[in-house]
DNA sequence: AACCCGTGGGG
DNA sequence: TCCCCAAGGGT
């Protein structure tokens, strides 16, 4: 049987019922595809419900403040997705009369949409035979065809893209694309794939040669940078604190945080107080205590953040203060959200 | 081309 | 201070 037919037959019997599969509205499909980039279905589900409820049309999303969108995205990670989503929503609303572009070529022009997402939307919503290439597709194809070209090399990307495109069912490209992804996610899994009950077991190269565990091949590991964060949590007499937006290029752009002093190791109270940055922030007398006795290690994909939260009691209130009662309105990294939960519980 | 961007689950 | 990976994209 043809590869795509076997796949679609499997899919018709085993597919998951997911909310975005009940619609072909490109706006909803777009939302789901952005949320699911590098993100598991279980983690993205509630965010999809929240966004489609609060922003039922692209105009609702376009009219929201960026900070509101980021607040709704809080906890999902990769926040540039939310910023780009919002940027493109405004573009669709204002320049395209709210009409989502209908071809791969036009869709991929939108910020935040690359080859995968453009292929997914074009095939699912507009029946255009453009094959998706995601982690699942790499795994299924590398195993079935026994291809050991690294999937994160430029040669690998080209090779797999060509192969994927040659396999697509042009009469039902959207179903085919979702079938190969679901098959990868549920059956041809990274660990412990279900080879014993696999519809492809009679022709899968990796199964025949016992190479399942070796495929797909991925080149080079990422290196992790260690950083040492000291957040200064200010408590004033009138229940205010300082929270400021992270600007610039690095992590958590557009999210808010307490004043931050970064050091090159875990430091103690004396070292903190004597630092130039601290003196600049608090020239007057303060009372300081460390909230978390053992530093919190917050792990990002490329950084490990060794974090201490310092409670700083002071009488003077700077210009940029906010009220503690309004702190939950601000989008914050999960590291800070977790601190706030523990801190408020203790009060 | 290589590097950066979050968070959470599972072995 | 493990390891991998997840419906990737931007620079």
XYZ file of C-alpha atoms (C1' of nucleotides) in Angstrom:
369
model
C 0.000 0.000 0.000
C 1.071 3.568 -0.628
C 2.787 5.256 2.346
C 0.215 8.034 2.610
C -2.723 5.629 2.443
C -1.369 3.505 5.292
C -0.770 6.633 7.303
C -4.228 8.065 6.725
C -5.827 4.709 7.466
C -3.957 4.650 10.792
C -5.016 8.227 11.456
C -8.697 7.598 10.865
C -8.613 5.000 13.610
C -6.240 6.630 16.078
C -6.375 10.403 15.768
C -6.829 12.590 18.805
C -9.869 14.753 19.194
C -8.438 18.224 19.529
C -10.385 21.494 19.531
C -8.564 22.969 16.538
C -9.512 19.944 14.477
C -13.155 20.971 14.550
C -12.505 24.061 12.437
C -10.836 25.222 9.254
C -10.948 28.855 10.269
C -7.383 29.920 9.425
C -7.287 32.304 12.367
C -7.914 29.468 14.821
C -5.569 27.094 13.024
C -2.910 29.808 13.072
C -3.336 30.282 16.829
C -2.999 26.555 17.458
C 0.036 26.162 15.220
C 1.939 29.020 16.850
C 1.130 27.743 20.335
C 2.235 24.233 19.485
C 5.647 25.227 18.147
C 8.136 23.347 20.330
C 5.283 22.782 22.754
C 3.323 19.704 23.730
C -0.399 19.515 23.081
C -1.071 19.066 26.794
C 0.738 22.287 27.586
C -0.857 24.361 24.841
C -4.476 23.253 25.191
C -5.626 25.649 27.911
C -3.929 28.561 26.175
C -5.805 27.775 22.981
C -9.104 27.757 24.886
C -8.256 31.066 26.551
C -7.201 32.844 23.363
C -10.133 31.658 21.254
C -12.553 32.639 24.021
C -11.121 36.086 24.760
C -10.158 36.824 21.151
C -12.780 35.139 18.945
C -11.620 37.058 15.861
C -8.330 38.421 14.603
C -9.685 41.926 15.248
C -10.039 41.216 18.970
C -6.444 40.047 19.094
C -5.236 42.996 17.037
C -6.971 45.493 19.306
C -5.473 44.138 22.525
C -2.414 45.646 24.166
C 0.786 43.710 23.681
C 1.148 43.425 27.434
C -2.300 41.835 27.652
C -1.325 39.295 25.010
C 1.924 38.528 26.816
C 0.037 38.123 30.098
C -2.197 35.530 28.451
C 0.874 33.839 27.028
C 2.580 33.780 30.447
C 3.936 30.327 31.244
C 3.948 29.075 27.662
C 7.488 30.244 26.917
C 9.178 31.481 23.756
C 7.501 34.830 24.141
C 8.553 36.130 20.740
C 5.768 33.875 19.450
C 3.227 36.032 21.266
C 4.794 39.278 20.131
C 4.952 38.119 16.506
C 1.414 36.741 16.719
C 0.161 40.098 17.885
C 2.185 41.958 15.252
C 0.765 39.806 12.461
C -2.770 40.070 13.848
C -2.568 43.836 13.569
C -1.267 43.503 10.035
C -4.083 41.144 9.025
C -6.698 43.343 10.671
C -5.455 46.662 9.366
C -3.915 45.885 5.994
C -5.780 42.772 4.870
C -9.261 43.675 6.085
C -9.091 40.823 8.557
C -8.772 38.255 5.796
C -6.119 35.608 6.385
C -3.838 35.065 3.363
C -4.788 31.879 1.524
C -1.624 30.570 -0.119
C 1.667 29.221 1.260
C 3.524 31.978 -0.547
C 1.505 34.730 1.118
C 1.150 33.049 4.504
C 4.900 32.615 5.005
C 5.385 36.366 4.639
C 3.781 36.895 8.041
C 6.120 37.443 10.958
C 6.373 34.373 13.179
C 5.374 31.998 10.390
C 8.059 29.836 8.803
C 8.033 26.865 6.475
C 6.323 24.514 8.901
C 3.485 26.800 9.950
C 2.831 28.102 6.443
C 2.641 24.518 5.166
C 0.313 23.489 7.971
C -2.126 26.372 7.499
C -2.062 26.194 3.690
C -2.779 22.470 3.683
C -5.323 22.324 6.498
C -7.301 25.454 5.653
C -6.827 25.848 1.907
C -6.102 22.319 0.694
C -2.729 23.282 -0.752
C -0.397 20.256 -0.988
C 2.510 21.615 1.031
C 4.205 19.043 3.258
C 4.975 19.902 6.867
C 8.372 19.154 8.329
C 8.417 19.039 12.121
C 10.057 16.892 14.765
C 7.540 14.116 14.212
C 8.011 14.040 10.443
C 11.793 13.935 10.761
C 11.523 10.994 13.123
C 9.006 8.983 11.095
C 10.784 9.482 7.779
C 14.314 8.992 9.098
C 13.281 5.687 10.639
C 11.095 4.386 7.856
C 13.671 5.172 5.164
C 16.728 4.629 7.360
C 18.113 8.096 6.683
C 20.965 9.156 8.969
C 21.552 12.623 7.572
C 21.464 14.958 10.597
C 18.041 16.536 10.712
C 19.407 19.863 11.894
C 21.948 20.224 9.091
C 21.110 22.246 6.010
C 21.600 19.139 3.865
C 19.220 17.215 6.106
C 16.526 19.853 6.001
C 16.644 19.893 2.193
C 16.650 16.124 1.900
C 13.733 15.602 4.266
C 11.726 18.460 2.795
C 12.004 16.965 -0.678
C 11.113 13.515 0.596
C 8.157 14.770 2.633
C 6.829 16.716 -0.329
C 7.042 13.608 -2.527
C 4.924 11.587 -0.119
C 2.017 13.952 0.465
C -1.494 12.912 -0.532
C -2.453 15.763 -2.836
C -6.156 15.013 -2.559
C -6.183 15.516 1.216
C -2.960 17.297 2.191
C -4.284 18.633 5.492
C -5.342 15.212 6.686
C -2.060 13.692 5.505
C 0.005 16.300 7.352
C -1.890 15.852 10.579
C -1.735 12.081 10.162
C 2.047 11.912 9.938
C 2.412 14.243 12.927
C -0.045 12.322 15.082
C 1.591 9.063 14.052
C 4.949 10.430 15.157
C 3.565 11.769 18.415
C 1.536 8.705 19.406
C 3.065 5.680 17.684
C 6.537 6.317 16.262
C 7.536 8.009 19.514
C 11.065 9.195 20.386
C 11.341 6.628 23.186
C 9.706 3.229 23.203
C 8.040 3.418 19.793
C 5.259 0.870 19.276
C 7.057 -1.132 16.582
C 5.305 -4.392 17.475
C 1.944 -3.032 16.416
C 3.174 -0.733 13.665
C 1.435 -0.756 10.265
C 4.832 -0.057 8.687
C 6.789 -2.819 10.446
C 7.115 -4.924 7.278
C 8.881 -2.159 5.379
C 10.508 0.099 7.983
C 14.276 0.213 7.488
C 15.035 1.173 11.084
C 12.908 -1.671 12.428
C 14.506 -4.201 10.121
C 18.057 -3.090 10.967
C 17.338 -2.371 14.655
C 18.269 1.257 14.230
C 15.150 2.739 15.746
C 17.001 4.081 18.765
C 19.715 5.636 16.598
C 17.347 7.592 14.401
C 16.839 10.411 13.768
C 20.412 11.730 13.961
C 20.833 15.172 15.419
C 24.047 17.181 15.262
C 25.772 18.908 18.153
C 24.322 19.769 21.522
C 23.623 23.241 22.750
C 25.877 24.726 25.369
C 24.342 26.176 28.484
C 25.393 29.474 29.993
C 25.296 29.900 33.767
C 24.054 33.212 35.127
C 23.549 34.518 38.640
C 20.475 36.651 39.244
C 19.697 38.752 42.307
C 16.187 40.150 42.237
C 15.481 43.025 44.620
C 11.940 42.757 45.894
C 11.120 46.115 47.374
C 8.667 46.582 50.216
C 7.690 50.133 51.107
C 5.473 51.578 53.809
C 2.709 52.270 51.320
C 2.621 48.802 49.731
C 4.429 49.577 46.527
C 7.325 47.924 44.748
C 9.363 48.295 41.581
C 8.687 46.260 38.498
C 10.168 47.127 35.114
C 9.923 45.835 31.593
C 12.747 43.853 30.072
C 13.864 45.595 26.909
C 16.392 44.662 24.300
C 17.258 41.353 22.773
C 17.734 38.684 25.414
C 15.388 36.466 27.340
C 11.885 37.479 28.430
C 11.631 40.514 26.178
C 8.512 42.501 27.029
C 7.993 40.760 30.359
C 8.377 42.436 33.743
C 10.769 41.798 36.595
C 12.044 43.203 39.875
C 15.231 45.283 39.771
C 17.979 42.842 38.874
C 21.606 42.746 39.874
C 23.542 40.127 37.983
C 26.725 38.725 39.503
C 29.341 36.238 38.382
C 28.640 33.812 41.247
C 26.198 33.222 44.062
C 26.758 36.136 46.431
C 25.919 36.832 50.080
C 24.283 39.837 51.656
C 27.499 41.775 52.232
C 28.641 41.319 48.675
C 25.233 42.477 47.463
C 25.131 45.579 49.644
C 28.641 46.618 48.683
C 28.027 46.326 44.958
C 27.954 49.542 43.003
C 24.602 48.741 41.447
C 22.979 48.253 44.824
C 24.336 51.506 46.201
C 23.069 53.329 43.135
C 19.618 51.854 43.593
C 19.420 52.347 47.362
C 21.628 55.132 48.650
C 19.529 55.309 51.820
C 19.307 52.814 54.640
C 17.506 49.559 53.945
C 16.730 46.274 55.641
C 17.580 43.237 53.585
C 16.845 39.551 53.902
C 17.229 36.614 51.567
C 13.870 35.023 50.763
C 15.050 31.693 49.421
C 17.808 30.140 51.553
C 18.996 27.958 48.684
C 19.357 29.549 45.260
C 16.674 28.626 42.743
C 18.006 27.087 39.562
C 15.756 28.092 36.729
C 16.572 26.245 33.530
C 16.045 27.750 30.113
C 17.033 26.070 26.882
C 20.376 27.908 26.737
C 20.860 29.258 30.243
C 20.765 28.133 33.851
C 19.769 30.962 36.146
C 20.979 30.703 39.741
C 18.539 33.014 41.387
C 18.179 34.724 44.750
C 15.256 36.918 45.771
C 16.217 39.652 48.224
C 13.522 41.364 50.245
C 14.434 45.033 50.578
C 12.498 47.156 53.051
C 12.910 50.832 52.457
C 11.077 54.072 53.126
C 11.868 55.863 49.912
C 9.783 55.047 46.875
C 11.247 55.589 43.438
C 9.294 56.922 40.480
C 8.580 53.635 38.808
C 6.723 52.015 41.655
C 3.614 49.935 41.274
C 1.112 48.783 43.858
C 1.439 45.257 45.162
C -2.285 44.808 44.652
C -1.852 45.297 40.897
C 1.170 43.125 40.393
C -0.734 40.245 38.863
C -1.691 42.388 35.880
C 1.872 42.359 34.615
C 3.261 39.582 32.431
C 6.203 37.989 34.231
C 8.507 35.028 33.619
C 7.416 31.849 35.368
C 10.441 32.189 37.673
C 8.960 35.394 39.072
C 5.389 34.112 39.047
C 6.510 31.187 41.194
C 8.280 33.504 43.602
C 5.208 35.738 43.880
C 3.040 32.756 44.713
C 5.362 31.668 47.521
C 5.842 35.210 48.748
C 2.144 36.086 48.859
C 1.357 32.789 50.581
C 3.802 33.638 53.345
C 2.372 37.057 54.025
C 25.371 28.822 9.520
C 25.257 28.898 14.201
C 23.114 30.619 17.894
C 19.325 32.213 20.599
C 14.601 31.979 22.488
C 10.922 28.932 27.752
C 8.741 25.676 30.009
C 7.407 21.134 31.325
C 7.275 16.039 31.098
C 9.529 11.635 31.085
C 13.293 8.226 31.344
C 23.473 22.098 38.437
C 21.254 14.595 34.049
C 19.579 13.689 29.622
C 16.276 14.290 25.747
C 12.569 16.396 23.382
C 8.247 19.049 22.093
C 2.931 20.828 15.623
C 9.929 26.127 14.941
C 11.270 30.830 13.846
C 14.302 34.875 13.854
C 18.708 36.768 13.225
